[in-house]
JSON list of C-alpha atoms in Angstrom, two decimals:
[
{"chain": "Y", "resi": 126, "resn": "GLN", "atom": "CA", "xyz": [0.00, 0.00, 0.00]},
{"chain": "Y", "resi": 127, "resn": "VAL", "atom": "CA", "xyz": [1.51, 3.27, -1.14]},
{"chain": "Y", "resi": 128, "resn": "GLN", "atom": "CA", "xyz": [1.19, 6.17, 1.28]},
{"chain": "Y", "resi": 129, "resn": "LEU", "atom": "CA", "xyz": [2.28, 9.78, 0.98]},
{"chain": "Y", "resi": 130, "resn": "VAL", "atom": "CA", "xyz": [2.08, 11.98, 4.07]},
{"chain": "Y", "resi": 131, "resn": "GLU", "atom": "CA", "xyz": [2.68, 15.71, 3.89]},
{"chain": "Y", "resi": 132, "resn": "SER", "atom": "CA", "xyz": [3.59, 17.96, 6.79]},
{"chain": "Y", "resi": 133, "resn": "GLY", "atom": "CA", "xyz": [4.93, 21.44, 7.46]},
{"chain": "Y", "resi": 134, "resn": "GLY", "atom": "CA", "xyz": [2.01, 23.61, 6.43]},
{"chain": "Y", "resi": 135, "resn": "GLY", "atom": "CA", "xyz": [0.74, 26.51, 8.48]},
{"chain": "Y", "resi": 136, "resn": "LEU", "atom": "CA", "xyz": [0.08, 30.22, 8.65]},
{"chain": "Y", "resi": 137, "resn": "VAL", "atom": "CA", "xyz": [2.84, 32.61, 7.59]},
{"chain": "Y", "resi": 138, "resn": "GLN", "atom": "CA", "xyz": [3.06, 36.29, 6.77]},
{"chain": "Y", "resi": 139, "resn": "ALA", "atom": "CA", "xyz": [3.75, 37.49, 3.25]},
{"chain": "Y", "resi": 140, "resn": "GLY", "atom": "CA", "xyz": [7.47, 37.43, 2.57]},
{"chain": "Y", "resi": 141, "resn": "GLY", "atom": "CA", "xyz": [8.02, 34.52, 4.94]},
{"chain": "Y", "resi": 142, "resn": "SER", "atom": "CA", "xyz": [9.14, 30.96, 4.34]},
{"chain": "Y", "resi": 143, "resn": "LEU", "atom": "CA", "xyz": [7.91, 27.45, 4.96]},
{"chain": "Y", "resi": 144, "resn": "ARG", "atom": "CA", "xyz": [9.28, 24.01, 4.21]},
{"chain": "Y", "resi": 145, "resn": "LEU", "atom": "CA", "xyz": [6.92, 21.19, 3.42]},
{"chain": "Y", "resi": 146, "resn": "SER", "atom": "CA", "xyz": [7.85, 17.53, 3.69]},
{"chain": "Y", "resi": 147, "resn": "CYS", "atom": "CA", "xyz": [6.33, 14.45, 2.13]},
{"chain": "Y", "resi": 148, "resn": "VAL", "atom": "CA", "xyz": [7.24, 10.98, 3.37]},
{"chain": "Y", "resi": 149, "resn": "VAL", "atom": "CA", "xyz": [6.57, 8.06, 1.08]},
{"chain": "Y", "resi": 150, "resn": "SER", "atom": "CA", "xyz": [6.08, 4.42, 2.02]},
{"chain": "Y", "resi": 151, "resn": "GLY", "atom": "CA", "xyz": [5.08, 1.30, 0.15]},
{"chain": "Y", "resi": 152, "resn": "ARG", "atom": "CA", "xyz": [7.03, 2.06, -3.00]},
{"chain": "Y", "resi": 153, "resn": "THR", "atom": "CA", "xyz": [10.68, 2.23, -4.03]},
{"chain": "Y", "resi": 154, "resn": "PHE", "atom": "CA", "xyz": [11.13, 5.94, -3.50]},
{"chain": "Y", "resi": 155, "resn": "SER", "atom": "CA", "xyz": [14.52, 6.26, -5.17]},
{"chain": "Y", "resi": 156, "resn": "TRP", "atom": "CA", "xyz": [13.05, 4.96, -8.46]},
{"chain": "Y", "resi": 157, "resn": "SER", "atom": "CA", "xyz": [10.20, 7.45, -8.49]},
{"chain": "Y", "resi": 158, "resn": "PRO", "atom": "CA", "xyz": [9.96, 11.05, -9.66]},
{"chain": "Y", "resi": 159, "resn": "MET", "atom": "CA", "xyz": [7.99, 13.25, -7.28]},
{"chain": "Y", "resi": 160, "resn": "ALA", "atom": "CA", "xyz": [5.86, 16.35, -7.71]},
{"chain": "Y", "resi": 161, "resn": "TRP", "atom": "CA", "xyz": [4.12, 19.03, -5.70]},
{"chain": "Y", "resi": 162, "resn": "PHE", "atom": "CA", "xyz": [0.72, 20.40, -6.63]},
{"chain": "Y", "resi": 163, "resn": "ARG", "atom": "CA", "xyz": [-1.51, 22.94, -4.94]},
{"chain": "Y", "resi": 164, "resn": "GLN", "atom": "CA", "xyz": [-5.19, 23.75, -4.89]},
{"chain": "Y", "resi": 165, "resn": "PRO", "atom": "CA", "xyz": [-6.10, 27.33, -3.97]},
{"chain": "Y", "resi": 166, "resn": "PRO", "atom": "CA", "xyz": [-9.54, 27.88, -2.44]},
{"chain": "Y", "resi": 167, "resn": "GLY", "atom": "CA", "xyz": [-12.23, 27.70, -5.08]},
{"chain": "Y", "resi": 168, "resn": "LYS", "atom": "CA", "xyz": [-9.79, 26.88, -7.87]},
{"chain": "Y", "resi": 169, "resn": "ASP", "atom": "CA", "xyz": [-8.50, 23.83, -9.71]},
{"chain": "Y", "resi": 170, "resn": "ARG", "atom": "CA", "xyz": [-5.41, 21.97, -8.64]},
{"chain": "Y", "resi": 171, "resn": "GLU", "atom": "CA", "xyz": [-2.25, 23.26, -10.30]},
{"chain": "Y", "resi": 172, "resn": "PHE", "atom": "CA", "xyz": [1.25, 21.92, -10.84]},
{"chain": "Y", "resi": 173, "resn": "VAL", "atom": "CA", "xyz": [3.93, 23.52, -8.67]},
{"chain": "Y", "resi": 174, "resn": "GLY", "atom": "CA", "xyz": [7.05, 21.56, -9.55]},
{"chain": "Y", "resi": 175, "resn": "ALA", "atom": "CA", "xyz": [8.75, 18.20, -9.78]},
{"chain": "Y", "resi": 176, "resn": "ILE", "atom": "CA", "xyz": [12.02, 16.42, -9.18]},
{"chain": "Y", "resi": 177, "resn": "ASN", "atom": "CA", "xyz": [13.43, 13.39, -10.91]},
{"chain": "Y", "resi": 178, "resn": "GLU", "atom": "CA", "xyz": [14.50, 10.14, -9.27]},
{"chain": "Y", "resi": 179, "resn": "SER", "atom": "CA", "xyz": [18.07, 11.16, -8.48]},
{"chain": "Y", "resi": 180, "resn": "GLY", "atom": "CA", "xyz": [17.30, 14.77, -7.64]},
{"chain": "Y", "resi": 181, "resn": "ALA", "atom": "CA", "xyz": [19.50, 16.04, -10.44]},
{"chain": "Y", "resi": 182, "resn": "ASN", "atom": "CA", "xyz": [16.64, 17.56, -12.45]},
{"chain": "Y", "resi": 183, "resn": "THR", "atom": "CA", "xyz": [13.81, 19.81, -11.36]},
{"chain": "Y", "resi": 184, "resn": "LYS", "atom": "CA", "xyz": [11.12, 21.84, -13.06]},
{"chain": "Y", "resi": 185, "resn": "TYR", "atom": "CA", "xyz": [8.74, 24.50, -11.78]},
{"chain": "Y", "resi": 186, "resn": "SER", "atom": "CA", "xyz": [5.69, 26.44, -12.78]},
{"chain": "Y", "resi": 187, "resn": "ASN", "atom": "CA", "xyz": [6.34, 30.04, -13.76]},
{"chain": "Y", "resi": 188, "resn": "SER", "atom": "CA", "xyz": [4.38, 31.26, -10.75]},
{"chain": "Y", "resi": 189, "resn": "VAL", "atom": "CA", "xyz": [6.86, 29.79, -8.25]},
{"chain": "Y", "resi": 190, "resn": "LYS", "atom": "CA", "xyz": [10.12, 29.69, -10.21]},
{"chain": "Y", "resi": 191, "resn": "GLY", "atom": "CA", "xyz": [12.89, 31.42, -8.30]},
{"chain": "Y", "resi": 192, "resn": "ARG", "atom": "CA", "xyz": [10.97, 31.30, -5.00]},
{"chain": "Y", "resi": 193, "resn": "PHE", "atom": "CA", "xyz": [10.31, 27.59, -4.43]},
{"chain": "Y", "resi": 194, "resn": "THR", "atom": "CA", "xyz": [12.85, 24.76, -4.40]},
{"chain": "Y", "resi": 195, "resn": "ILE", "atom": "CA", "xyz": [12.16, 21.03, -4.50]},
{"chain": "Y", "resi": 196, "resn": "SER", "atom": "CA", "xyz": [14.69, 18.59, -3.08]},
{"chain": "Y", "resi": 197, "resn": "ARG", "atom": "CA", "xyz": [14.70, 15.00, -1.93]},
{"chain": "Y", "resi": 198, "resn": "ASP", "atom": "CA", "xyz": [16.46, 12.68, 0.46]},
{"chain": "Y", "resi": 199, "resn": "ASN", "atom": "CA", "xyz": [16.28, 9.15, -0.90]},
{"chain": "Y", "resi": 200, "resn": "ALA", "atom": "CA", "xyz": [17.68, 7.71, 2.31]},
{"chain": "Y", "resi": 201, "resn": "LYS", "atom": "CA", "xyz": [14.68, 9.13, 4.18]},
{"chain": "Y", "resi": 202, "resn": "ASN", "atom": "CA", "xyz": [12.05, 8.51, 1.47]},
{"chain": "Y", "resi": 203, "resn": "THR", "atom": "CA", "xyz": [11.24, 12.20, 1.70]},
{"chain": "Y", "resi": 204, "resn": "VAL", "atom": "CA", "xyz": [10.69, 15.03, -0.75]},
{"chain": "Y", "resi": 205, "resn": "TYR", "atom": "CA", "xyz": [10.74, 18.66, 0.33]},
{"chain": "Y", "resi": 206, "resn": "LEU", "atom": "CA", "xyz": [9.27, 21.91, -0.92]},
{"chain": "Y", "resi": 207, "resn": "GLN", "atom": "CA", "xyz": [11.12, 24.97, 0.33]},
{"chain": "Y", "resi": 208, "resn": "MET", "atom": "CA", "xyz": [8.93, 28.03, -0.17]},
{"chain": "Y", "resi": 209, "resn": "ASN", "atom": "CA", "xyz": [10.45, 31.48, 0.16]},
{"chain": "Y", "resi": 210, "resn": "SER", "atom": "CA", "xyz": [9.11, 34.98, -0.46]},
{"chain": "Y", "resi": 211, "resn": "LEU", "atom": "CA", "xyz": [5.59, 33.70, 0.05]},
{"chain": "Y", "resi": 212, "resn": "LYS", "atom": "CA", "xyz": [2.66, 35.68, -1.31]},
{"chain": "Y", "resi": 213, "resn": "PRO", "atom": "CA", "xyz": [-1.02, 35.63, -0.35]},
{"chain": "Y", "resi": 214, "resn": "GLU", "atom": "CA", "xyz": [-1.74, 34.01, -3.72]},
{"chain": "Y", "resi": 215, "resn": "ASP", "atom": "CA", "xyz": [0.34, 31.02, -2.63]},
{"chain": "Y", "resi": 216, "resn": "THR", "atom": "CA", "xyz": [-2.42, 30.15, -0.15]},
{"chain": "Y", "resi": 217, "resn": "ALA", "atom": "CA", "xyz": [-3.58, 26.63, -0.99]},
{"chain": "Y", "resi": 218, "resn": "VAL", "atom": "CA", "xyz": [-3.65, 23.01, 0.05]},
{"chain": "Y", "resi": 219, "resn": "TYR", "atom": "CA", "xyz": [-0.36, 21.53, -1.06]},
{"chain": "Y", "resi": 220, "resn": "HIS", "atom": "CA", "xyz": [-0.18, 17.91, -2.17]},
{"chain": "Y", "resi": 221, "resn": "CYS", "atom": "CA", "xyz": [2.75, 15.72, -3.07]},
{"chain": "Y", "resi": 222, "resn": "ALA", "atom": "CA", "xyz": [2.43, 13.07, -5.75]},
{"chain": "Y", "resi": 223, "resn": "ILE", "atom": "CA", "xyz": [4.48, 10.14, -6.95]},
{"chain": "Y", "resi": 224, "resn": "ALA", "atom": "CA", "xyz": [4.76, 9.12, -10.56]},
{"chain": "Y", "resi": 225, "resn": "THR", "atom": "CA", "xyz": [6.44, 6.71, -12.92]},
{"chain": "Y", "resi": 226, "resn": "ARG", "atom": "CA", "xyz": [7.82, 9.15, -15.45]},
{"chain": "Y", "resi": 227, "resn": "PHE", "atom": "CA", "xyz": [9.40, 12.56, -14.90]},
{"chain": "Y", "resi": 228, "resn": "ASP", "atom": "CA", "xyz": [8.66, 13.85, -18.41]},
{"chain": "Y", "resi": 229, "resn": "THR", "atom": "CA", "xyz": [4.88, 13.45, -17.99]},
{"chain": "Y", "resi": 230, "resn": "ILE", "atom": "CA", "xyz": [4.60, 14.00, -14.23]},
{"chain": "Y", "resi": 231, "resn": "ALA", "atom": "CA", "xyz": [2.63, 17.23, -14.54]},
{"chain": "Y", "resi": 232, "resn": "ARG", "atom": "CA", "xyz": [-0.13, 15.28, -16.33]},
{"chain": "Y", "resi": 233, "resn": "ILE", "atom": "CA", "xyz": [0.17, 11.73, -15.02]},
{"chain": "Y", "resi": 234, "resn": "GLN", "atom": "CA", "xyz": [0.63, 10.75, -11.38]},
{"chain": "Y", "resi": 235, "resn": "ASP", "atom": "CA", "xyz": [0.16, 7.44, -9.61]},
{"chain": "Y", "resi": 236, "resn": "TYR", "atom": "CA", "xyz": [-0.62, 8.34, -6.00]},
{"chain": "Y", "resi": 237, "resn": "TRP", "atom": "CA", "xyz": [-1.35, 11.46, -3.97]},
{"chain": "Y", "resi": 238, "resn": "GLY", "atom": "CA", "xyz": [-1.03, 12.58, -0.41]},
{"chain": "Y", "resi": 239, "resn": "GLN", "atom": "CA", "xyz": [-3.88, 14.10, 1.58]},
{"chain": "Y", "resi": 240, "resn": "GLY", "atom": "CA", "xyz": [-2.36, 17.55, 1.53]},
{"chain": "Y", "resi": 241, "resn": "THR", "atom": "CA", "xyz": [-1.27, 20.22, 3.98]},
{"chain": "Y", "resi": 242, "resn": "GLN", "atom": "CA", "xyz": [-2.74, 23.71, 4.26]},
{"chain": "Y", "resi": 243, "resn": "VAL", "atom": "CA", "xyz": [-0.56, 26.73, 3.63]},
{"chain": "Y", "resi": 244, "resn": "THR", "atom": "CA", "xyz": [-2.04, 30.13, 4.41]},
{"chain": "Y", "resi": 245, "resn": "VAL", "atom": "CA", "xyz": [-0.16, 33.34, 3.62]},
{"chain": "Y", "resi": 246, "resn": "SER", "atom": "CA", "xyz": [-1.48, 36.49, 5.25]},
{"chain": "Y", "resi": 247, "resn": "SER", "atom": "CA", "xyz": [-0.94, 39.94, 3.77]}
]
């Protein structure tokens, strides 16, 4: 049974930082590309970014590029999302996802976590 558990969300002021974590079990983590998505209130879920199996390659949406960084620790089965210079429009439920292919990860994912709430106050 594959499980993804996010943590690290909370309330932060604009300009602040948060680091989200996602721990994966039930699947060979080091073989799997990982992604972060978010769903703002009243809006559709959107792709935030992704990291390949080794951590050597990443990609980001234009809205977070330069502010957010994805990293992973394969020894801990954990992927991270470091969020800096947060804006009120970053307010959303953030989900991690695991996939089979890095090139299609924005469109095709295998499993999702339940999500963690991030709220950025102005």
